[in-house]
PDB file of C-alpha atoms in Angstrom:
ATOM      1  CA  UNK A  24     119.951  85.875  17.354  1.00 59.00           C
ATOM      2  CA  UNK A  25     122.926  84.002  18.866  1.00 57.00           C
ATOM      3  CA  UNK A  26     124.536  87.305  19.845  1.00 64.00           C
ATOM      4  CA  UNK A  27     121.341  88.474  21.556  1.00 63.00           C
ATOM      5  CA  UNK A  28     121.016  85.184  23.476  1.00 61.00           C
ATOM      6  CA  UNK A  29     124.634  85.403  24.603  1.00 56.00           C
ATOM      7  CA  UNK A  30     124.109  88.966  25.833  1.00 57.00           C
ATOM      8  CA  UNK A  31     120.955  87.981  27.699  1.00 62.00           C
ATOM      9  CA  UNK A  32     122.798  85.018  29.280  1.00 59.00           C
ATOM     10  CA  UNK A  33     125.681  87.303  30.313  1.00 63.00           C
ATOM     11  CA  UNK A  34     123.262  89.765  31.926  1.00 58.00           C
ATOM     12  CA  UNK A  35     121.500  86.945  33.790  1.00 58.00           C
ATOM     13  CA  UNK A  36     124.828  85.668  35.087  1.00 62.00           C
ATOM     14  CA  UNK A  37     125.736  89.110  36.394  1.00 61.00           C
ATOM     15  CA  UNK A  38     122.330  89.458  38.072  1.00 57.00           C
ATOM     16  CA  UNK A  39     122.650  85.962  39.562  1.00 58.00           C
ATOM     17  CA  UNK A  40     126.094  86.670  40.988  1.00 58.00           C
ATOM     18  CA  UNK A  41     124.978  90.021  42.370  1.00 55.00           C
ATOM     19  CA  UNK A  42     121.903  88.526  44.007  1.00 57.00           C
ATOM     20  CA  UNK A  43     124.040  85.736  45.398  1.00 53.00           C
ATOM     21  CA  UNK A  44     126.306  88.266  47.091  1.00 59.00           C
ATOM     22  CA  UNK A  45     123.295  90.118  48.481  1.00 62.00           C
ATOM     23  CA  UNK A  46     121.454  87.045  49.725  1.00 62.00           C
ATOM     24  CA  UNK A  47     124.459  85.162  51.055  1.00 67.00           C
ATOM     25  CA  UNK A  48     124.461  86.934  54.399  1.00 68.00           C
ATOM     26  CA  UNK A  49     124.653  85.755  57.995  1.00 70.00           C
ATOM     27  CA  UNK A  50     121.231  86.061  59.682  1.00 69.00           C
ATOM     28  CA  UNK A  51     120.976  88.747  62.350  1.00 66.00           C
ATOM     29  CA  UNK A  52     118.306  87.038  64.479  1.00 65.00           C
ATOM     30  CA  UNK A  53     119.676  83.487  64.642  1.00 73.00           C
ATOM     31  CA  UNK A  54     122.834  81.393  64.256  1.00 74.00           C
ATOM     32  CA  UNK A  55     123.556  79.153  61.291  1.00 81.00           C
ATOM     33  CA  UNK A  56     124.837  75.610  61.835  1.00 83.00           C
ATOM     34  CA  UNK A  57     128.448  76.409  60.827  1.00 85.00           C
ATOM     35  CA  UNK A  58     128.511  79.259  63.340  1.00 86.00           C
ATOM     36  CA  UNK A  59     127.073  77.159  66.190  1.00 89.00           C
ATOM     37  CA  UNK A  60     129.486  74.285  65.648  1.00 92.00           C
ATOM     38  CA  UNK A  61     132.499  76.569  65.596  1.00 92.00           C
ATOM     39  CA  UNK A  62     131.798  78.307  68.924  1.00 94.00           C
ATOM     40  CA  UNK A  63     131.957  76.439  72.243  1.00 96.00           C
ATOM     41  CA  UNK A  64     129.675  78.937  74.009  1.00 95.00           C
ATOM     42  CA  UNK A  65     126.979  78.561  71.356  1.00 95.00           C
ATOM     43  CA  UNK A  66     127.308  74.791  71.564  1.00 95.00           C
ATOM     44  CA  UNK A  67     126.738  75.004  75.317  1.00 96.00           C
ATOM     45  CA  UNK A  68     123.707  77.233  74.759  1.00 95.00           C
ATOM     46  CA  UNK A  69     122.353  74.682  72.269  1.00 95.00           C
ATOM     47  CA  UNK A  70     121.787  72.278  75.165  1.00 96.00           C
ATOM     48  CA  UNK A  71     119.899  74.810  77.308  1.00 95.00           C
ATOM     49  CA  UNK A  72     116.418  74.382  75.727  1.00 93.00           C
ATOM     50  CA  UNK A  73     116.880  70.598  75.835  1.00 94.00           C
ATOM     51  CA  UNK A  74     117.461  70.849  79.584  1.00 94.00           C
ATOM     52  CA  UNK A  75     114.426  73.116  79.789  1.00 89.00           C
ATOM     53  CA  UNK A  76     112.210  70.402  78.268  1.00 86.00           C
ATOM     54  CA  UNK A  77     112.820  68.116  81.259  1.00 84.00           C
ATOM     55  CA  UNK A  78     109.505  68.235  83.146  1.00 71.00           C
ATOM     56  CA  UNK A  79     109.430  69.859  86.564  1.00 62.00           C
ATOM     57  CA  UNK A  80     107.117  67.614  88.528  1.00 54.00           C
ATOM     58  CA  UNK A  81     104.185  67.097  86.150  1.00 51.00           C
ATOM     59  CA  UNK A  82     104.710  70.189  83.991  1.00 46.00           C
ATOM     60  CA  UNK A  83     103.604  70.179  80.394  1.00 41.00           C
ATOM     61  CA  UNK A  84     102.320  72.792  77.956  1.00 42.00           C
ATOM     62  CA  UNK A  85     102.755  75.605  80.438  1.00 43.00           C
ATOM     63  CA  UNK A  86     100.836  73.933  83.279  1.00 47.00           C
ATOM     64  CA  UNK A  87     102.158  72.543  86.533  1.00 49.00           C
ATOM     65  CA  UNK A  88     100.450  69.826  88.563  1.00 51.00           C
ATOM     66  CA  UNK A  89     101.315  67.829  91.634  1.00 55.00           C
ATOM     67  CA  UNK A  90     101.152  64.055  91.483  1.00 58.00           C
ATOM     68  CA  UNK A  91      97.972  64.397  93.527  1.00 61.00           C
ATOM     69  CA  UNK A  92      96.055  64.847  90.255  1.00 61.00           C
ATOM     70  CA  UNK A  93      96.287  61.073  89.901  1.00 61.00           C
ATOM     71  CA  UNK A  94      94.155  60.598  92.988  1.00 62.00           C
ATOM     72  CA  UNK A  95      90.967  62.142  94.322  1.00 61.00           C
ATOM     73  CA  UNK A  96      92.683  64.533  96.706  1.00 61.00           C
ATOM     74  CA  UNK A  97      93.018  67.633  94.497  1.00 61.00           C
ATOM     75  CA  UNK A  98      90.516  70.095  93.104  1.00 58.00           C
ATOM     76  CA  UNK A  99      91.756  69.546  89.556  1.00 57.00           C
ATOM     77  CA  UNK A 100      90.401  65.996  89.608  1.00 54.00           C
ATOM     78  CA  UNK A 101      86.808  66.829  90.438  1.00 56.00           C
ATOM     79  CA  UNK A 102      83.930  66.241  88.043  1.00 56.00           C
ATOM     80  CA  UNK A 103      84.889  66.572  84.401  1.00 55.00           C
ATOM     81  CA  UNK A 104      88.519  67.266  85.341  1.00 61.00           C
ATOM     82  CA  UNK A 105      89.327  63.616  85.969  1.00 64.00           C
ATOM     83  CA  UNK A 106      92.477  62.525  84.181  1.00 64.00           C
ATOM     84  CA  UNK A 107      92.495  59.536  81.795  1.00 66.00           C
ATOM     85  CA  UNK A 108      94.579  57.800  84.465  1.00 66.00           C
ATOM     86  CA  UNK A 109      91.819  58.330  87.058  1.00 69.00           C
ATOM     87  CA  UNK A 110      89.172  57.129  84.614  1.00 71.00           C
ATOM     88  CA  UNK A 111      91.229  54.060  83.782  1.00 74.00           C
ATOM     89  CA  UNK A 112      91.126  54.589  80.027  1.00 75.00           C
ATOM     90  CA  UNK A 113      94.792  55.210  79.198  1.00 70.00           C
ATOM     91  CA  UNK A 114      95.785  53.378  76.034  1.00 72.00           C
ATOM     92  CA  UNK A 115      98.293  53.678  73.158  1.00 65.00           C
ATOM     93  CA  UNK A 116      95.716  55.889  71.421  1.00 68.00           C
ATOM     94  CA  UNK A 117      94.857  57.917  74.526  1.00 69.00           C
ATOM     95  CA  UNK A 118      98.036  58.953  76.288  1.00 63.00           C
ATOM     96  CA  UNK A 119      96.379  61.526  78.474  1.00 59.00           C
ATOM     97  CA  UNK A 120      95.964  65.278  78.608  1.00 53.00           C
ATOM     98  CA  UNK A 121      98.268  68.052  79.729  1.00 47.00           C
ATOM     99  CA  UNK A 122      98.906  66.635  83.182  1.00 43.00           C
ATOM    100  CA  UNK A 123     102.213  65.154  82.158  1.00 44.00           C
ATOM    101  CA  UNK A 124     101.817  61.603  80.906  1.00 50.00           C
ATOM    102  CA  UNK A 125     104.926  60.520  79.020  1.00 54.00           C
ATOM    103  CA  UNK A 126     104.509  60.713  75.251  1.00 60.00           C
ATOM    104  CA  UNK A 127     106.670  60.046  72.215  1.00 68.00           C
ATOM    105  CA  UNK A 128     107.528  63.778  72.083  1.00 72.00           C
ATOM    106  CA  UNK A 129     110.857  62.925  73.730  1.00 85.00           C
ATOM    107  CA  UNK A 130     112.122  61.779  70.345  1.00 89.00           C
ATOM    108  CA  UNK A 131     112.322  65.390  69.183  1.00 90.00           C
ATOM    109  CA  UNK A 132     114.796  66.041  72.012  1.00 93.00           C
ATOM    110  CA  UNK A 133     116.705  62.875  71.129  1.00 95.00           C
ATOM    111  CA  UNK A 134     116.997  64.103  67.529  1.00 94.00           C
ATOM    112  CA  UNK A 135     118.402  67.435  68.751  1.00 95.00           C
ATOM    113  CA  UNK A 136     120.873  65.622  70.991  1.00 97.00           C
ATOM    114  CA  UNK A 137     122.012  63.409  68.130  1.00 97.00           C
ATOM    115  CA  UNK A 138     122.670  66.519  66.034  1.00 97.00           C
ATOM    116  CA  UNK A 139     124.748  67.875  68.913  1.00 97.00           C
ATOM    117  CA  UNK A 140     126.684  64.636  69.335  1.00 97.00           C
ATOM    118  CA  UNK A 141     127.436  64.434  65.617  1.00 97.00           C
ATOM    119  CA  UNK A 142     129.099  67.883  65.691  1.00 96.00           C
ATOM    120  CA  UNK A 143     130.647  68.461  69.106  1.00 96.00           C
ATOM    121  CA  UNK A 144     133.804  66.377  68.558  1.00 96.00           C
ATOM    122  CA  UNK A 145     134.984  68.680  65.764  1.00 95.00           C
ATOM    123  CA  UNK A 146     134.354  72.021  67.426  1.00 96.00           C
ATOM    124  CA  UNK A 147     137.945  72.428  68.668  1.00 94.00           C
ATOM    125  CA  UNK A 148     139.150  72.414  65.054  1.00 94.00           C
ATOM    126  CA  UNK A 149     137.765  75.943  64.680  1.00 93.00           C
ATOM    127  CA  UNK A 150     140.171  77.299  67.298  1.00 93.00           C
ATOM    128  CA  UNK A 151     143.868  78.113  67.248  1.00 95.00           C
ATOM    129  CA  UNK A 152     146.421  75.521  68.341  1.00 95.00           C
ATOM    130  CA  UNK A 153     146.924  77.403  71.610  1.00 95.00           C
ATOM    131  CA  UNK A 154     143.200  77.162  72.425  1.00 96.00           C
ATOM    132  CA  UNK A 155     142.413  73.660  71.182  1.00 95.00           C
ATOM    133  CA  UNK A 156     143.241  71.726  74.348  1.00 96.00           C
ATOM    134  CA  UNK A 157     141.058  73.904  76.582  1.00 96.00           C
ATOM    135  CA  UNK A 158     138.189  73.914  74.079  1.00 96.00           C
ATOM    136  CA  UNK A 159     138.369  70.134  73.667  1.00 96.00           C
ATOM    137  CA  UNK A 160     138.157  69.716  77.427  1.00 96.00           C
ATOM    138  CA  UNK A 161     134.986  71.827  77.531  1.00 97.00           C
ATOM    139  CA  UNK A 162     133.584  69.970  74.531  1.00 97.00           C
ATOM    140  CA  UNK A 163     134.142  66.617  76.240  1.00 97.00           C
ATOM    141  CA  UNK A 164     132.119  67.709  79.261  1.00 97.00           C
ATOM    142  CA  UNK A 165     129.335  68.991  77.014  1.00 98.00           C
ATOM    143  CA  UNK A 166     129.357  65.672  75.175  1.00 98.00           C
ATOM    144  CA  UNK A 167     128.934  63.940  78.522  1.00 98.00           C
ATOM    145  CA  UNK A 168     125.945  66.174  79.251  1.00 98.00           C
ATOM    146  CA  UNK A 169     124.356  65.302  75.909  1.00 98.00           C
ATOM    147  CA  UNK A 170     124.889  61.564  76.452  1.00 98.00           C
ATOM    148  CA  UNK A 171     123.305  61.819  79.890  1.00 98.00           C
ATOM    149  CA  UNK A 172     120.343  63.737  78.490  1.00 97.00           C
ATOM    150  CA  UNK A 173     119.812  61.181  75.732  1.00 97.00           C
ATOM    151  CA  UNK A 174     119.915  58.397  78.312  1.00 98.00           C
ATOM    152  CA  UNK A 175     117.438  60.280  80.485  1.00 96.00           C
ATOM    153  CA  UNK A 176     114.957  60.896  77.668  1.00 94.00           C
ATOM    154  CA  UNK A 177     115.199  57.269  76.585  1.00 95.00           C
ATOM    155  CA  UNK A 178     114.721  56.108  80.180  1.00 94.00           C
ATOM    156  CA  UNK A 179     111.459  58.021  80.409  1.00 90.00           C
ATOM    157  CA  UNK A 180     110.125  56.467  77.209  1.00 90.00           C
ATOM    158  CA  UNK A 181     111.396  53.006  78.161  1.00 93.00           C
ATOM    159  CA  UNK A 182     109.724  53.034  81.575  1.00 90.00           C
ATOM    160  CA  UNK A 183     106.420  53.786  79.864  1.00 85.00           C
ATOM    161  CA  UNK A 184     106.644  51.702  76.691  1.00 89.00           C
ATOM    162  CA  UNK A 185     109.503  49.212  77.045  1.00 93.00           C
ATOM    163  CA  UNK A 186     111.661  48.684  73.974  1.00 95.00           C
ATOM    164  CA  UNK A 187     111.605  51.562  71.486  1.00 93.00           C
ATOM    165  CA  UNK A 188     113.424  52.620  68.273  1.00 94.00           C
ATOM    166  CA  UNK A 189     117.040  53.485  69.075  1.00 95.00           C
ATOM    167  CA  UNK A 190     118.722  56.368  67.259  1.00 95.00           C
ATOM    168  CA  UNK A 191     122.433  57.125  67.645  1.00 95.00           C
ATOM    169  CA  UNK A 192     122.737  59.525  64.696  1.00 93.00           C
ATOM    170  CA  UNK A 193     120.434  62.308  63.485  1.00 93.00           C
ATOM    171  CA  UNK A 194     117.601  61.361  61.169  1.00 90.00           C
ATOM    172  CA  UNK A 195     117.711  63.134  57.827  1.00 88.00           C
ATOM    173  CA  UNK A 196     114.832  64.502  55.765  1.00 85.00           C
ATOM    174  CA  UNK A 197     113.297  61.797  53.639  1.00 83.00           C
ATOM    175  CA  UNK A 198     114.048  58.932  56.042  1.00 82.00           C
ATOM    176  CA  UNK A 199     111.566  56.095  55.568  1.00 83.00           C
ATOM    177  CA  UNK A 200     110.474  55.530  59.157  1.00 81.00           C
ATOM    178  CA  UNK A 201     108.258  52.636  58.111  1.00 85.00           C
ATOM    179  CA  UNK A 202     111.428  50.509  57.940  1.00 85.00           C
ATOM    180  CA  UNK A 203     112.449  51.376  61.517  1.00 87.00           C
ATOM    181  CA  UNK A 204     111.380  48.872  64.156  1.00 91.00           C
ATOM    182  CA  UNK A 205     111.360  48.824  67.933  1.00 93.00           C
ATOM    183  CA  UNK A 206     114.355  47.454  69.750  1.00 96.00           C
ATOM    184  CA  UNK A 207     113.773  44.845  72.409  1.00 96.00           C
ATOM    185  CA  UNK A 208     113.464  45.866  76.037  1.00 97.00           C
ATOM    186  CA  UNK A 209     116.893  44.381  76.751  1.00 97.00           C
ATOM    187  CA  UNK A 210     118.586  46.297  73.916  1.00 97.00           C
ATOM    188  CA  UNK A 211     116.914  49.525  75.035  1.00 97.00           C
ATOM    189  CA  UNK A 212     118.176  49.071  78.595  1.00 98.00           C
ATOM    190  CA  UNK A 213     121.669  48.291  77.284  1.00 97.00           C
ATOM    191  CA  UNK A 214     121.571  51.427  75.120  1.00 98.00           C
ATOM    192  CA  UNK A 215     120.682  53.605  78.112  1.00 98.00           C
ATOM    193  CA  UNK A 216     123.360  51.989  80.283  1.00 98.00           C
ATOM    194  CA  UNK A 217     125.978  52.512  77.561  1.00 98.00           C
ATOM    195  CA  UNK A 218     125.130  56.237  77.348  1.00 98.00           C
ATOM    196  CA  UNK A 219     125.315  56.508  81.142  1.00 98.00           C
ATOM    197  CA  UNK A 220     128.711  54.775  81.217  1.00 98.00           C
ATOM    198  CA  UNK A 221     130.135  57.071  78.538  1.00 98.00           C
ATOM    199  CA  UNK A 222     128.651  60.143  80.227  1.00 98.00           C
ATOM    200  CA  UNK A 223     130.190  59.102  83.562  1.00 98.00           C
ATOM    201  CA  UNK A 224     133.648  59.070  82.005  1.00 97.00           C
ATOM    202  CA  UNK A 225     133.242  62.588  80.585  1.00 98.00           C
ATOM    203  CA  UNK A 226     131.301  64.462  83.262  1.00 97.00           C
ATOM    204  CA  UNK A 227     132.670  66.176  86.352  1.00 96.00           C
ATOM    205  CA  UNK A 228     131.296  65.739  89.849  1.00 95.00           C
ATOM    206  CA  UNK A 229     128.545  68.023  91.146  1.00 93.00           C
ATOM    207  CA  UNK A 230     130.962  70.342  92.944  1.00 92.00           C
ATOM    208  CA  UNK A 231     132.773  71.010  89.653  1.00 94.00           C
ATOM    209  CA  UNK A 232     129.709  71.490  87.457  1.00 93.00           C
ATOM    210  CA  UNK A 233     127.452  74.480  86.945  1.00 92.00           C
ATOM    211  CA  UNK A 234     124.292  74.087  89.025  1.00 91.00           C
ATOM    212  CA  UNK A 235     121.461  72.502  87.073  1.00 91.00           C
ATOM    213  CA  UNK A 236     123.620  70.704  84.506  1.00 95.00           C
ATOM    214  CA  UNK A 237     124.319  66.973  84.319  1.00 96.00           C
ATOM    215  CA  UNK A 238     126.933  65.574  86.679  1.00 97.00           C
ATOM    216  CA  UNK A 239     128.894  62.365  87.129  1.00 97.00           C
ATOM    217  CA  UNK A 240     126.647  61.522  90.095  1.00 97.00           C
ATOM    218  CA  UNK A 241     123.521  61.993  87.967  1.00 97.00           C
ATOM    219  CA  UNK A 242     124.806  59.622  85.283  1.00 97.00           C
ATOM    220  CA  UNK A 243     125.656  56.957  87.860  1.00 97.00           C
ATOM    221  CA  UNK A 244     122.281  57.410  89.579  1.00 96.00           C
ATOM    222  CA  UNK A 245     120.337  57.094  86.316  1.00 97.00           C
ATOM    223  CA  UNK A 246     122.204  53.902  85.450  1.00 98.00           C
ATOM    224  CA  UNK A 247     121.466  52.507  88.912  1.00 97.00           C
ATOM    225  CA  UNK A 248     117.793  53.426  88.643  1.00 96.00           C
ATOM    226  CA  UNK A 249     117.310  51.830  85.220  1.00 97.00           C
ATOM    227  CA  UNK A 250     119.139  48.618  86.107  1.00 98.00           C
ATOM    228  CA  UNK A 251     117.018  48.301  89.255  1.00 97.00           C
ATOM    229  CA  UNK A 252     113.894  48.805  87.127  1.00 96.00           C
ATOM    230  CA  UNK A 253     115.165  46.233  84.635  1.00 97.00           C
ATOM    231  CA  UNK A 254     115.826  43.660  87.361  1.00 97.00           C
ATOM    232  CA  UNK A 255     112.417  44.083  89.024  1.00 95.00           C
ATOM    233  CA  UNK A 256     109.492  41.684  88.833  1.00 95.00           C
ATOM    234  CA  UNK A 257     107.770  44.146  86.525  1.00 92.00           C
ATOM    235  CA  UNK A 258     110.076  43.278  83.633  1.00 94.00           C
ATOM    236  CA  UNK A 259     112.207  40.304  84.673  1.00 95.00           C
ATOM    237  CA  UNK A 260     109.993  37.759  86.420  1.00 92.00           C
ATOM    238  CA  UNK A 261     109.650  35.722  83.219  1.00 89.00           C
ATOM    239  CA  UNK A 262     106.023  36.619  82.575  1.00 92.00           C
ATOM    240  CA  UNK A 263     106.541  39.460  80.084  1.00 92.00           C
ATOM    241  CA  UNK A 264     104.060  39.303  77.216  1.00 92.00           C
ATOM    242  CA  UNK A 265     106.860  39.748  74.678  1.00 94.00           C
ATOM    243  CA  UNK A 266     110.489  40.840  74.335  1.00 96.00           C
ATOM    244  CA  UNK A 267     109.470  44.487  73.871  1.00 95.00           C
ATOM    245  CA  UNK A 268     108.074  44.934  77.389  1.00 94.00           C
ATOM    246  CA  UNK A 269     110.452  42.739  79.377  1.00 95.00           C
ATOM    247  CA  UNK A 270     113.074  40.018  79.317  1.00 95.00           C
ATOM    248  CA  UNK A 271     112.127  36.800  77.556  1.00 88.00           C
ATOM    249  CA  UNK A 272     114.587  34.556  79.408  1.00 88.00           C
ATOM    250  CA  UNK A 273     116.244  36.621  82.142  1.00 91.00           C
ATOM    251  CA  UNK A 274     119.160  35.700  84.368  1.00 94.00           C
ATOM    252  CA  UNK A 275     117.752  37.239  87.525  1.00 94.00           C
ATOM    253  CA  UNK A 276     120.972  36.897  89.511  1.00 96.00           C
ATOM    254  CA  UNK A 277     122.966  38.712  86.817  1.00 96.00           C
ATOM    255  CA  UNK A 278     120.360  41.487  86.607  1.00 96.00           C
ATOM    256  CA  UNK A 279     120.260  42.051  90.366  1.00 96.00           C
ATOM    257  CA  UNK A 280     124.073  41.953  90.523  1.00 97.00           C
ATOM    258  CA  UNK A 281     124.334  44.633  87.827  1.00 97.00           C
ATOM    259  CA  UNK A 282     121.824  46.803  89.717  1.00 96.00           C
ATOM    260  CA  UNK A 283     123.727  46.337  92.972  1.00 96.00           C
ATOM    261  CA  UNK A 284     127.083  47.170  91.383  1.00 97.00           C
ATOM    262  CA  UNK A 285     125.688  50.312  89.767  1.00 96.00           C
ATOM    263  CA  UNK A 286     124.358  51.559  93.095  1.00 95.00           C
ATOM    264  CA  UNK A 287     127.659  50.711  94.806  1.00 96.00           C
ATOM    265  CA  UNK A 288     129.587  52.718  92.176  1.00 96.00           C
ATOM    266  CA  UNK A 289     127.602  55.811  93.087  1.00 95.00           C
ATOM    267  CA  UNK A 290     128.100  55.233  96.806  1.00 94.00           C
ATOM    268  CA  UNK A 291     131.836  54.651  96.344  1.00 94.00           C
ATOM    269  CA  UNK A 292     132.187  57.969  94.530  1.00 93.00           C
ATOM    270  CA  UNK A 293     131.909  59.503  98.001  1.00 92.00           C
ATOM    271  CA  UNK A 294     130.371  62.797  96.940  1.00 93.00           C
ATOM    272  CA  UNK A 295     126.755  62.192  97.989  1.00 87.00           C
ATOM    273  CA  UNK A 296     124.909  60.459 100.787  1.00 83.00           C
ATOM    274  CA  UNK A 297     121.415  59.522 101.878  1.00 81.00           C
ATOM    275  CA  UNK A 298     119.586  62.098 103.967  1.00 83.00           C
ATOM    276  CA  UNK A 299     118.687  61.239 107.543  1.00 87.00           C
ATOM    277  CA  UNK A 300     115.123  62.393 108.186  1.00 91.00           C
ATOM    278  CA  UNK A 301     115.001  61.081 111.745  1.00 91.00           C
ATOM    279  CA  UNK A 302     113.323  57.703 111.329  1.00 89.00           C
ATOM    280  CA  UNK A 303     111.622  56.024 113.092  1.00 91.00           C
ATOM    281  CA  UNK A 304     110.290  59.232 114.691  1.00 93.00           C
ATOM    282  CA  UNK A 305     107.332  59.928 112.373  1.00 93.00           C
ATOM    283  CA  UNK A 306     106.904  63.565 113.422  1.00 94.00           C
ATOM    284  CA  UNK A 307     110.603  64.248 112.869  1.00 94.00           C
ATOM    285  CA  UNK A 308     110.480  62.558 109.456  1.00 93.00           C
ATOM    286  CA  UNK A 309     107.481  64.678 108.409  1.00 92.00           C
ATOM    287  CA  UNK A 310     109.127  67.931 109.504  1.00 93.00           C
ATOM    288  CA  UNK A 311     112.551  67.106 108.036  1.00 91.00           C
ATOM    289  CA  UNK A 312     111.077  65.869 104.762  1.00 87.00           C
ATOM    290  CA  UNK A 313     109.121  69.107 104.442  1.00 89.00           C
ATOM    291  CA  UNK A 314     112.213  71.162 105.237  1.00 88.00           C
ATOM    292  CA  UNK A 315     114.258  69.213 102.684  1.00 85.00           C
ATOM    293  CA  UNK A 316     112.056  70.336  99.794  1.00 78.00           C
ATOM    294  CA  UNK A 317     111.513  73.813 101.217  1.00 78.00           C
ATOM    295  CA  UNK A 318     115.247  74.589 101.289  1.00 63.00           C
TER     296      UNK A 318
END
């Protein structure tokens, strides 16, 4: 009996090893994680669908709407087509329909970005010594793009909900999210600003970047925008209901100074300028504003 069992075990081991060799193959229709994080071009492509998720106007679920849907001026808002915003019944349980209200879906993009950020620093190790410096330079720019994108996605959630859970590393399967709490509004703003600052150091200016990808100017502009929002009466006049939707005891002068300095940093970069639409000539402004978006 022992001999028979040993023979059966030996046969099973052979079958197991053979099947392992057969099944342990690289997929032909997708890339495995080790392959992606050993190829700089694949790492760059990884960010493409995350860029694609940034709404264009009020685009969501394959539909595109102008901001006019939030008033009575468009056909889409007639009769039963009124948005929850128009009806005045937006709430935490009713975030709206497919006309683009901000939802918590942005956290899926943040998770993808955190996966990227946890791997991109090591990608140059897969290349020869002669290639490492050039690959690391590309990886640094891509890291800047990912930091900007994470800041942007967080800024969208923050402007709608205030303080939210902050994730700097990828969440793993089995994480008990019931133990994760919201950060305060102040900590959320600081988190976004920190990502913008780090992205600014890594990104190139617009003239040096591929069209459509994050730039140094974009990171500076996002920081300026969020600090201006943070310093406004909406969140910093001392009347916030709690620390999750505004500052509890704000130093208004410090907040306005930070917003001013952030805007000045973008201006001092010297690579962008405000457009002159011909004010105060109203007809000229209308024509030039139209032409600006038509170009």
